[in-house]
PDB file of C-alpha atoms in Angstrom:
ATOM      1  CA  UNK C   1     -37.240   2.271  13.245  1.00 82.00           C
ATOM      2  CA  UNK C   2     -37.515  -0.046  15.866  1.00 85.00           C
ATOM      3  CA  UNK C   3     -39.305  -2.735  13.666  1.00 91.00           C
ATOM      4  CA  UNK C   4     -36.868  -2.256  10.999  1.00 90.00           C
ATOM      5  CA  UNK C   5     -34.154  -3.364  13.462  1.00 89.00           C
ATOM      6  CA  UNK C   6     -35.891  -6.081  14.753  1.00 91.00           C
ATOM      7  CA  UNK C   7     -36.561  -7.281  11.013  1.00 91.00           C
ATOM      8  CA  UNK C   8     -32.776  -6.623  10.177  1.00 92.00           C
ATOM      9  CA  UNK C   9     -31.820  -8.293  13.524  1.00 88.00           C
ATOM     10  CA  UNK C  10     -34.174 -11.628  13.202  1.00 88.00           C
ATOM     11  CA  UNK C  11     -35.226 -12.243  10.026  1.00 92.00           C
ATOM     12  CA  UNK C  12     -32.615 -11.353   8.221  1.00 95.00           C
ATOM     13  CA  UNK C  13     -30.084 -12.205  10.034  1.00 91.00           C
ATOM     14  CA  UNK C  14     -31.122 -15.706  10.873  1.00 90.00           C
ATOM     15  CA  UNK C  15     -31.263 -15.979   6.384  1.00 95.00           C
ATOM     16  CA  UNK C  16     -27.684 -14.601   5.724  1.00 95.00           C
ATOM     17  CA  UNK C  17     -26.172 -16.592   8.375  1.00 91.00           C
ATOM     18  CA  UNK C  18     -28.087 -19.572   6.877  1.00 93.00           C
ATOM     19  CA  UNK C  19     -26.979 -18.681   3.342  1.00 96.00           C
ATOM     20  CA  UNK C  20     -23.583 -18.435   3.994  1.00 94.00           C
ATOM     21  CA  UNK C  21     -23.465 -21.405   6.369  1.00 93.00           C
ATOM     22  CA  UNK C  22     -24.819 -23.521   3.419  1.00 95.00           C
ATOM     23  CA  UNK C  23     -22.790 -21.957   0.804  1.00 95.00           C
ATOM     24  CA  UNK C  24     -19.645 -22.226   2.768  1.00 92.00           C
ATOM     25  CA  UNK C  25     -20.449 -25.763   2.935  1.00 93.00           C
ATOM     26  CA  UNK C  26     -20.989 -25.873  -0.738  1.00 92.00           C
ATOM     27  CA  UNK C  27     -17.535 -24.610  -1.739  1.00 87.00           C
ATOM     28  CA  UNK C  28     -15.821 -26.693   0.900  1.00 87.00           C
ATOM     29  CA  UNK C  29     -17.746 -29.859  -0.446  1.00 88.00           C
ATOM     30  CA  UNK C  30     -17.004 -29.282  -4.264  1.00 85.00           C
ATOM     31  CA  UNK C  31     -13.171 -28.418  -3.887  1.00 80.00           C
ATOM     32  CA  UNK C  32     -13.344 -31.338  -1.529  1.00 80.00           C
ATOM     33  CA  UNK C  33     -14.614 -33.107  -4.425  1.00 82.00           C
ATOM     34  CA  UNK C  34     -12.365 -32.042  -7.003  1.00 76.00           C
ATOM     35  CA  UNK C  35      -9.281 -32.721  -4.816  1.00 74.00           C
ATOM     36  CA  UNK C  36     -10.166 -36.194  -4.669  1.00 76.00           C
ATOM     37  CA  UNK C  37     -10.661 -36.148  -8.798  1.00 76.00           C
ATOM     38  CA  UNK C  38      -7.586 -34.556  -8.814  1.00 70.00           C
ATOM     39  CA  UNK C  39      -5.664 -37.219  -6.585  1.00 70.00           C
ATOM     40  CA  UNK C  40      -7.235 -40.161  -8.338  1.00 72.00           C
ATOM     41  CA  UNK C  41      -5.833 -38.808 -12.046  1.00 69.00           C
ATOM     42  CA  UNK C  42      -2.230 -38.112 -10.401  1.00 66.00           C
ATOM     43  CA  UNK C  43       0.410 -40.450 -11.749  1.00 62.00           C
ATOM     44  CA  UNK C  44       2.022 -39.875  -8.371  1.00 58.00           C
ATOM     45  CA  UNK C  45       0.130 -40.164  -5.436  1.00 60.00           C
ATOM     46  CA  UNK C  46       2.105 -39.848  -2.874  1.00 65.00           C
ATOM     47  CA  UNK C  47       1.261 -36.103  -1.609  1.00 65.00           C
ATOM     48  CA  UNK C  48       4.523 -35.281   1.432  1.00 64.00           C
ATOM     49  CA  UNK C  49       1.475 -34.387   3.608  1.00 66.00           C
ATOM     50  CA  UNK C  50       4.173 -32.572   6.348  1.00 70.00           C
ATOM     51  CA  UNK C  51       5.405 -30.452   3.464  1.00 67.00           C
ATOM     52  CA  UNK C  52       1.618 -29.303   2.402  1.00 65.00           C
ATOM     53  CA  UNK C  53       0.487 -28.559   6.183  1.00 68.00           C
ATOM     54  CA  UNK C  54       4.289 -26.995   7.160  1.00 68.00           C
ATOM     55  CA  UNK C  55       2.980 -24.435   3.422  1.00 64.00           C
ATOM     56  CA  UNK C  56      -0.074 -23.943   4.705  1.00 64.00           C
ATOM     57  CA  UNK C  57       1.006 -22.579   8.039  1.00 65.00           C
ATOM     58  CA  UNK C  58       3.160 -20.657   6.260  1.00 64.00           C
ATOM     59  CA  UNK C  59       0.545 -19.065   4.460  1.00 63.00           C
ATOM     60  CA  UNK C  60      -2.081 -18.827   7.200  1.00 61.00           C
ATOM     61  CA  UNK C  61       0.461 -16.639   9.738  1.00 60.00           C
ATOM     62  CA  UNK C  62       2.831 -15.519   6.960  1.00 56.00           C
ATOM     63  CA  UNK C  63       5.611 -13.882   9.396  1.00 53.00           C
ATOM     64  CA  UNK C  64       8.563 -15.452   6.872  1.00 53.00           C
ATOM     65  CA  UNK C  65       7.129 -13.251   4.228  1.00 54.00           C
ATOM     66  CA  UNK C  66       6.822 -10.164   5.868  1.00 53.00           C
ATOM     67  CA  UNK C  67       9.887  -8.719   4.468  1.00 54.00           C
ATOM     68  CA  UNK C  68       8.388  -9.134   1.036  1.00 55.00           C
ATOM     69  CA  UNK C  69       6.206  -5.703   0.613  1.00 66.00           C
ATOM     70  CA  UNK C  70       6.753  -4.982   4.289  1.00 71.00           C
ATOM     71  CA  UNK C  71       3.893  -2.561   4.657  1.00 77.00           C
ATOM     72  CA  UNK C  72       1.237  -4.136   2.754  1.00 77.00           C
ATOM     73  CA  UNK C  73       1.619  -8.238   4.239  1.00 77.00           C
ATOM     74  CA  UNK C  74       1.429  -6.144   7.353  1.00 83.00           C
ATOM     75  CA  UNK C  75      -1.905  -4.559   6.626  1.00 86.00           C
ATOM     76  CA  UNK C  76      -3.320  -7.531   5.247  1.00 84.00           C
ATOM     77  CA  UNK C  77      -2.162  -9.575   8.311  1.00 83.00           C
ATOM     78  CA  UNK C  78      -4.003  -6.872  10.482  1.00 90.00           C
ATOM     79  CA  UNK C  79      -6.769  -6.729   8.485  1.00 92.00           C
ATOM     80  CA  UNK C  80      -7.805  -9.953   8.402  1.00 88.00           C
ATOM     81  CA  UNK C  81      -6.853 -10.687  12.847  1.00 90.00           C
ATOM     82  CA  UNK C  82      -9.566  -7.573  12.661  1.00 94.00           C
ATOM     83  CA  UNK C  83     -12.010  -8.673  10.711  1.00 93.00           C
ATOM     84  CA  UNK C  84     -11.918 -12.253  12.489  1.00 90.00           C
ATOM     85  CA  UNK C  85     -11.672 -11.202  15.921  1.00 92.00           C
ATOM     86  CA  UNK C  86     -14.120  -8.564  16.261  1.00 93.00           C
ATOM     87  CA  UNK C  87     -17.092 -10.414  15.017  1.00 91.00           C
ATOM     88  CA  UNK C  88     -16.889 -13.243  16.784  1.00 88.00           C
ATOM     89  CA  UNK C  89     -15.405 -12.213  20.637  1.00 90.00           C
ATOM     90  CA  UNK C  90     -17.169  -8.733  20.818  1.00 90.00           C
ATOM     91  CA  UNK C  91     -19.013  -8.985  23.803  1.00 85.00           C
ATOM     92  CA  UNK C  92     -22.239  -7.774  21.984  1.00 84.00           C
ATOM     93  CA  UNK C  93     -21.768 -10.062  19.543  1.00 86.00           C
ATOM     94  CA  UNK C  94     -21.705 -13.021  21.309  1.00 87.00           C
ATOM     95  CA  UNK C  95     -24.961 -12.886  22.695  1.00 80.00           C
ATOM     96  CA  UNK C  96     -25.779 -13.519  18.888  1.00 77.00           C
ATOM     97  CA  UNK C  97     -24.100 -16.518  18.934  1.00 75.00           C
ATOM     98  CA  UNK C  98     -24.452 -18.248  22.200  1.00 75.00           C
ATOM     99  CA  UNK C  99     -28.238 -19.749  21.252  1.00 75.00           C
ATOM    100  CA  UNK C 100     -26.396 -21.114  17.719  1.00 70.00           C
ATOM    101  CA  UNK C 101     -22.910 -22.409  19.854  1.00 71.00           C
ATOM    102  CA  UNK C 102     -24.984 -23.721  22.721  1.00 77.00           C
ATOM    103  CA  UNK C 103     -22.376 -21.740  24.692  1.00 79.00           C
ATOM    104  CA  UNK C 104     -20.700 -18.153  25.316  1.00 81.00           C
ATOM    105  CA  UNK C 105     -17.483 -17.387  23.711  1.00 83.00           C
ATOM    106  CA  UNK C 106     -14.732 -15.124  25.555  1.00 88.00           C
ATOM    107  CA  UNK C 107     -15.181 -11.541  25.614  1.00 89.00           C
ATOM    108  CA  UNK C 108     -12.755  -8.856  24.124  1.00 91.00           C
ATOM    109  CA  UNK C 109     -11.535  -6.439  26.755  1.00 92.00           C
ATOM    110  CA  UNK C 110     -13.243  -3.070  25.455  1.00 90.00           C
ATOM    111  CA  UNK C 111     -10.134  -1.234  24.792  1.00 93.00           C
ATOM    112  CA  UNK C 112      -8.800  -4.240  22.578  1.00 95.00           C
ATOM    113  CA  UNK C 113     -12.142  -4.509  20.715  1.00 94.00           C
ATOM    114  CA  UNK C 114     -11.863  -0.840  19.708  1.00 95.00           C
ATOM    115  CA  UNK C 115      -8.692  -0.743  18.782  1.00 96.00           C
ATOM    116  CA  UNK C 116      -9.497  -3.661  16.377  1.00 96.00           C
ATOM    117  CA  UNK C 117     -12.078  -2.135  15.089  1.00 96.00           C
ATOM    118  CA  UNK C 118     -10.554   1.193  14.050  1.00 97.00           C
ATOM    119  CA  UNK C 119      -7.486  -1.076  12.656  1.00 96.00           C
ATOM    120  CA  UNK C 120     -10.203  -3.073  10.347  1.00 96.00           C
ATOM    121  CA  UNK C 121     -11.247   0.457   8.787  1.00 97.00           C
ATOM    122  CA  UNK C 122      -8.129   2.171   8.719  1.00 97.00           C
ATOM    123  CA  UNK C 123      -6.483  -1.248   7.146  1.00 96.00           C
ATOM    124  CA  UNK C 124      -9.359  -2.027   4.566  1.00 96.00           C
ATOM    125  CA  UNK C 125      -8.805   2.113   3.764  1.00 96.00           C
ATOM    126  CA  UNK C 126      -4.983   1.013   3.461  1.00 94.00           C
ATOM    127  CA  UNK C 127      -5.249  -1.798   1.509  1.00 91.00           C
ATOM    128  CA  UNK C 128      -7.423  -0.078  -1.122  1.00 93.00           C
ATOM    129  CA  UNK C 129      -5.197   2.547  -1.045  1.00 92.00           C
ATOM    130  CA  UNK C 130      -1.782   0.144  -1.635  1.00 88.00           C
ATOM    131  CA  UNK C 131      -3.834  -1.617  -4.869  1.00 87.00           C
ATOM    132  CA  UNK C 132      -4.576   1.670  -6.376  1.00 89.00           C
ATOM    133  CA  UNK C 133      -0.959   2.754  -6.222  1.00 87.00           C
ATOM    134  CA  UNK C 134       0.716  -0.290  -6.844  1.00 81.00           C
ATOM    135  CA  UNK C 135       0.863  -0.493 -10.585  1.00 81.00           C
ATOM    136  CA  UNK C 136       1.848  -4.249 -11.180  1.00 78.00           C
ATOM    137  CA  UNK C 137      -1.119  -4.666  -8.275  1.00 80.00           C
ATOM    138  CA  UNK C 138      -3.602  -2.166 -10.239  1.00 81.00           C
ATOM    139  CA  UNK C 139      -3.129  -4.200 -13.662  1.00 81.00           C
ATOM    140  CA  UNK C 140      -4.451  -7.829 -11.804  1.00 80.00           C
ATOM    141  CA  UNK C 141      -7.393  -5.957  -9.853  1.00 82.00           C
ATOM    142  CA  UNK C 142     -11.147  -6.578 -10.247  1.00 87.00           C
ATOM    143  CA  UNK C 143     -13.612  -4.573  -9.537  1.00 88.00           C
ATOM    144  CA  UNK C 144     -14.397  -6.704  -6.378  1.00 88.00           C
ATOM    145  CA  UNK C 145     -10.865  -6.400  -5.230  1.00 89.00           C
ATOM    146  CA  UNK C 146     -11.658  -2.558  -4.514  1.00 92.00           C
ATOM    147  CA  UNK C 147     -15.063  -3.106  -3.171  1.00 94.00           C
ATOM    148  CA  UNK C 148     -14.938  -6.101  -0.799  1.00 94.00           C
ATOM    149  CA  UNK C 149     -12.416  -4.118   1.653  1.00 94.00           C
ATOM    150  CA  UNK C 150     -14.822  -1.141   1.632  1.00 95.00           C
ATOM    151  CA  UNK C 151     -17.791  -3.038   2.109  1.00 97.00           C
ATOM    152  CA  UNK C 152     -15.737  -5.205   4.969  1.00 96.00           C
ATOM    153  CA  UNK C 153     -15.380  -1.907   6.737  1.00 97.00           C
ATOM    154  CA  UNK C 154     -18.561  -0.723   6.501  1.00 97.00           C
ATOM    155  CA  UNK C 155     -20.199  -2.710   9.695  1.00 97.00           C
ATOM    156  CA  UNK C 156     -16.757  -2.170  11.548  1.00 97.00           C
ATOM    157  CA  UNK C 157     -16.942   1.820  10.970  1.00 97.00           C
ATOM    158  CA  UNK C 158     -20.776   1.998  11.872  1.00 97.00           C
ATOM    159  CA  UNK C 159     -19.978  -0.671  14.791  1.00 95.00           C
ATOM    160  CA  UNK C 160     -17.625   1.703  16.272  1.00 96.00           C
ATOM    161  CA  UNK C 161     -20.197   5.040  16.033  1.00 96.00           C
ATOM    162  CA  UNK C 162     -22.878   2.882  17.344  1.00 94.00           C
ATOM    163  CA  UNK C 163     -20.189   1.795  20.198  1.00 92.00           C
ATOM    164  CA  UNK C 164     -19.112   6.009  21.009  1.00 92.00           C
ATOM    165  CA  UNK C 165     -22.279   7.821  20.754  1.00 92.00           C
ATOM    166  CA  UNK C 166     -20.707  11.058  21.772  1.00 92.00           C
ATOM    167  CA  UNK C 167     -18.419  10.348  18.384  1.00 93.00           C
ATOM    168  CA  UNK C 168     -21.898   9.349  16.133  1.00 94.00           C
ATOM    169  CA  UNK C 169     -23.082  12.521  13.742  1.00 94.00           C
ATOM    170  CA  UNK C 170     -26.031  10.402  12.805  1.00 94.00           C
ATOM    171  CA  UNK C 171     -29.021   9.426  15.103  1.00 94.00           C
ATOM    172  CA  UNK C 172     -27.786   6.159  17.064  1.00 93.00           C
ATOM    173  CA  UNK C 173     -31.051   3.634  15.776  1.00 94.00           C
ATOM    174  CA  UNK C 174     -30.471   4.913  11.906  1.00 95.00           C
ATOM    175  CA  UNK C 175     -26.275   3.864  12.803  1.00 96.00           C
ATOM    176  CA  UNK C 176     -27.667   0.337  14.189  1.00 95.00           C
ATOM    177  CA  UNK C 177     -29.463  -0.427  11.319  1.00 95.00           C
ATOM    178  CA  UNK C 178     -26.838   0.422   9.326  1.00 96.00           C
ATOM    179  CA  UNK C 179     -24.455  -1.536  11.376  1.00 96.00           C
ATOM    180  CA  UNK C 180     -26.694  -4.728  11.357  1.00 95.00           C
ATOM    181  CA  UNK C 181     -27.973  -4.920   7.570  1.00 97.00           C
ATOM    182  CA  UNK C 182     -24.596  -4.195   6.266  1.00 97.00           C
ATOM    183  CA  UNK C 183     -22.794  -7.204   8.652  1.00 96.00           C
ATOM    184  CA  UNK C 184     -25.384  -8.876   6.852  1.00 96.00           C
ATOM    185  CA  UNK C 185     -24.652  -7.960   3.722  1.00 97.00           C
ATOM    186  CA  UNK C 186     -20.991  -9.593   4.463  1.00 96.00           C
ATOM    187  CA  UNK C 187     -22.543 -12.559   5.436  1.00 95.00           C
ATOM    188  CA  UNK C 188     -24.440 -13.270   2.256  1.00 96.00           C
ATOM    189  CA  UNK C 189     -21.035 -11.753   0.479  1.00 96.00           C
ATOM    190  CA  UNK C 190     -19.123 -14.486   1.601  1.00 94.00           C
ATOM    191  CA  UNK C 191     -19.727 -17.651   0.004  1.00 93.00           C
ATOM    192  CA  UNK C 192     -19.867 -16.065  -3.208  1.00 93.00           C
ATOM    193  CA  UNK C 193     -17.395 -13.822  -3.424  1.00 91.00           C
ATOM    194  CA  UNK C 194     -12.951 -14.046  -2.807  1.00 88.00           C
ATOM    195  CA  UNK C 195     -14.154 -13.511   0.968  1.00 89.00           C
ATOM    196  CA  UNK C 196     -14.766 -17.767   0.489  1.00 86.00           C
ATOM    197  CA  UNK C 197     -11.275 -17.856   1.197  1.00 81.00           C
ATOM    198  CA  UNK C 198     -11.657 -17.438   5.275  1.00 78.00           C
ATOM    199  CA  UNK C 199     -12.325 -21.589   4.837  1.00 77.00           C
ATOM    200  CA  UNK C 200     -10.749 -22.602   1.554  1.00 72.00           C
ATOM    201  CA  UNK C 201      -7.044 -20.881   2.003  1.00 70.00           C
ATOM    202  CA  UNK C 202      -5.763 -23.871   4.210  1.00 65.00           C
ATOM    203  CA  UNK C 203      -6.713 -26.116   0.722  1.00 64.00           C
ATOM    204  CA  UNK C 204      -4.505 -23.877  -0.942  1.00 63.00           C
ATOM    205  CA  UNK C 205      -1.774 -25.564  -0.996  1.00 59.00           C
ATOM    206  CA  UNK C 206      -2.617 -28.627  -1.067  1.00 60.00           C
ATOM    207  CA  UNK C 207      -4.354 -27.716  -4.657  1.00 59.00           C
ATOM    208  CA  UNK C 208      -1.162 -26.639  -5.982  1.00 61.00           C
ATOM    209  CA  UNK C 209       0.636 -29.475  -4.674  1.00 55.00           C
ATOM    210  CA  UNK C 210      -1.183 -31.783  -6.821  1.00 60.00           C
ATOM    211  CA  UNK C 211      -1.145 -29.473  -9.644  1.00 57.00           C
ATOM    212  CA  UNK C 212       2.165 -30.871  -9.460  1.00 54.00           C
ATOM    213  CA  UNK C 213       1.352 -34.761  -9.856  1.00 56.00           C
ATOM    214  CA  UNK C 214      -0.563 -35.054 -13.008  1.00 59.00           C
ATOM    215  CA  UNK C 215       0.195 -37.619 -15.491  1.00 59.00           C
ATOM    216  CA  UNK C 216       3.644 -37.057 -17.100  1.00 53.00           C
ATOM    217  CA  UNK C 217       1.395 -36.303 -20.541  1.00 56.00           C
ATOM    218  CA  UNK C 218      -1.130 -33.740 -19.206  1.00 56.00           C
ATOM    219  CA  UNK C 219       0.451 -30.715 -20.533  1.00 53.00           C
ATOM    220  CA  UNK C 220       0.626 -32.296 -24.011  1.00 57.00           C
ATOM    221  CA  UNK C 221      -3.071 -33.272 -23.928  1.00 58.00           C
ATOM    222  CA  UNK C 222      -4.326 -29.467 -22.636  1.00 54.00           C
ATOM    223  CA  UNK C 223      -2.067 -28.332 -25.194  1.00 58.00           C
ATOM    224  CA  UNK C 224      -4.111 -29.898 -27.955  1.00 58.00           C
ATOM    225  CA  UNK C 225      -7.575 -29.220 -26.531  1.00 55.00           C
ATOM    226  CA  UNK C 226      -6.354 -25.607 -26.959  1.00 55.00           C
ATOM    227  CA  UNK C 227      -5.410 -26.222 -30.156  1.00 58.00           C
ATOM    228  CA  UNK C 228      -1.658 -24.419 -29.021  1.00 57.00           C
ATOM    229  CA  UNK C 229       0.140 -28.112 -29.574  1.00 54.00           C
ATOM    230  CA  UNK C 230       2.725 -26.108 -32.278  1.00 59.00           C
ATOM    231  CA  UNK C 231       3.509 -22.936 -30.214  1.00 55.00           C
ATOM    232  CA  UNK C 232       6.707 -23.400 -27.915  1.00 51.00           C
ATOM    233  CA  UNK C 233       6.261 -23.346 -24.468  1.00 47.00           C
TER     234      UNK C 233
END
């Protein structure tokens, strides 16, 4: 077992952190890409740049919006502070990434790491949960929408067994293995999957704000390469 975790630990790791490091970069450079395309065709170029970052704010800490579906902004804002915090300021886990940072990120206090950790499961749980029994929710989801959550949780739940041995049903190296393979399992999840967003939300709204300074005569021409140039709008 001790090999396997080793393997998991090294090898592995050191590829999905790669692979998501380089696909990251990937999605960042072609939306960078496209935004320029997109502000080169605008008839109006002049983007209110204050506007776009005071949106994007918005949307990154989204406290005005809480009162919209109270319960489930608030598990999603817990969620993802979880799912951010733990990995990177767990004091275990930052003797991962001291040799790539060159230096040694703060430390959660232990109690605050724990509770974080059992508010990433119980949220991701949640969240599932809310999707399934919201109906105008249920009717937009993908299959990915139900999975990523669970598979989110998965190192966080394993992370916390391998953390409270007396708590652990399961023999502790078979938990650690467990724990490690399936953070990297995130890892390689990321780039590819919605879970891109961590990097590409604050572009957000920028996108739709030049969604809204095409030429006066786009909608006409889409119309016709969809052949839909007779239906109303």
């Amino acid at each position: 077992m001790e090999a396997w975790l080793e393997w998991a630990r090294g090898p592995v790791f050191c590829a999905a952190l790669t692979f998501m490091i380089l696909g990251l970069a990937r999605r960042v450079g072609i939306t960078a890409w496209e935004l320029v395309r997109a502000l080169r065709r605008a008839g109006d170029k002049d983007i209110p740049t204050r506007q776009v970052l005071a949106a994007t704010l918005r949307w990154l800490v989204a406290v005005d919006r809480l009162g919209n579906r109270l319960l489930f902004s608030l598990t999603t804002l817990v969620f993802h502070v979880s799912i951010i915090l733990v990995p990177l300021f767990l004091a275990g886990h930052i003797a991962l990434w001291a040799p790539v940072l060159g230096f040694r990120l703060p430390a959660l206090p232990n109690f605050l790491a724990t509770l974080l950790t059992v508010a990433a499961v119980v949220t991701a749980l949640a969240l599932v949960a809310e999707r399934i029994a919201s109906r105008d929710t249920r009717v937009l989801s993908r299959f990915q929408d139900y999975a990523l959550p669970l598979v989110v949780a998965a190192p966080f739940a394993s992370g916390f067994l391998v953390m409270h041995p007396p708590m652990n049903p399961f023999p502790y190296e078979a938990t650690l293995l467990v724990h490690v393979m399936s953070a990297n399992l995130v890892l390689v999840l990321i780039p590819i999957t919605k879970l891109s967003h961590v990097v590409l939300l604050p572009a957000t709204q920028l996108v739709s704000e030049l969604a809204w300074h095409f030429p006066p005569d786009a909608g006409s021409k889409v119309a016709v390469a969809l052949d839909k140039e007779s239906e109303p709008i």
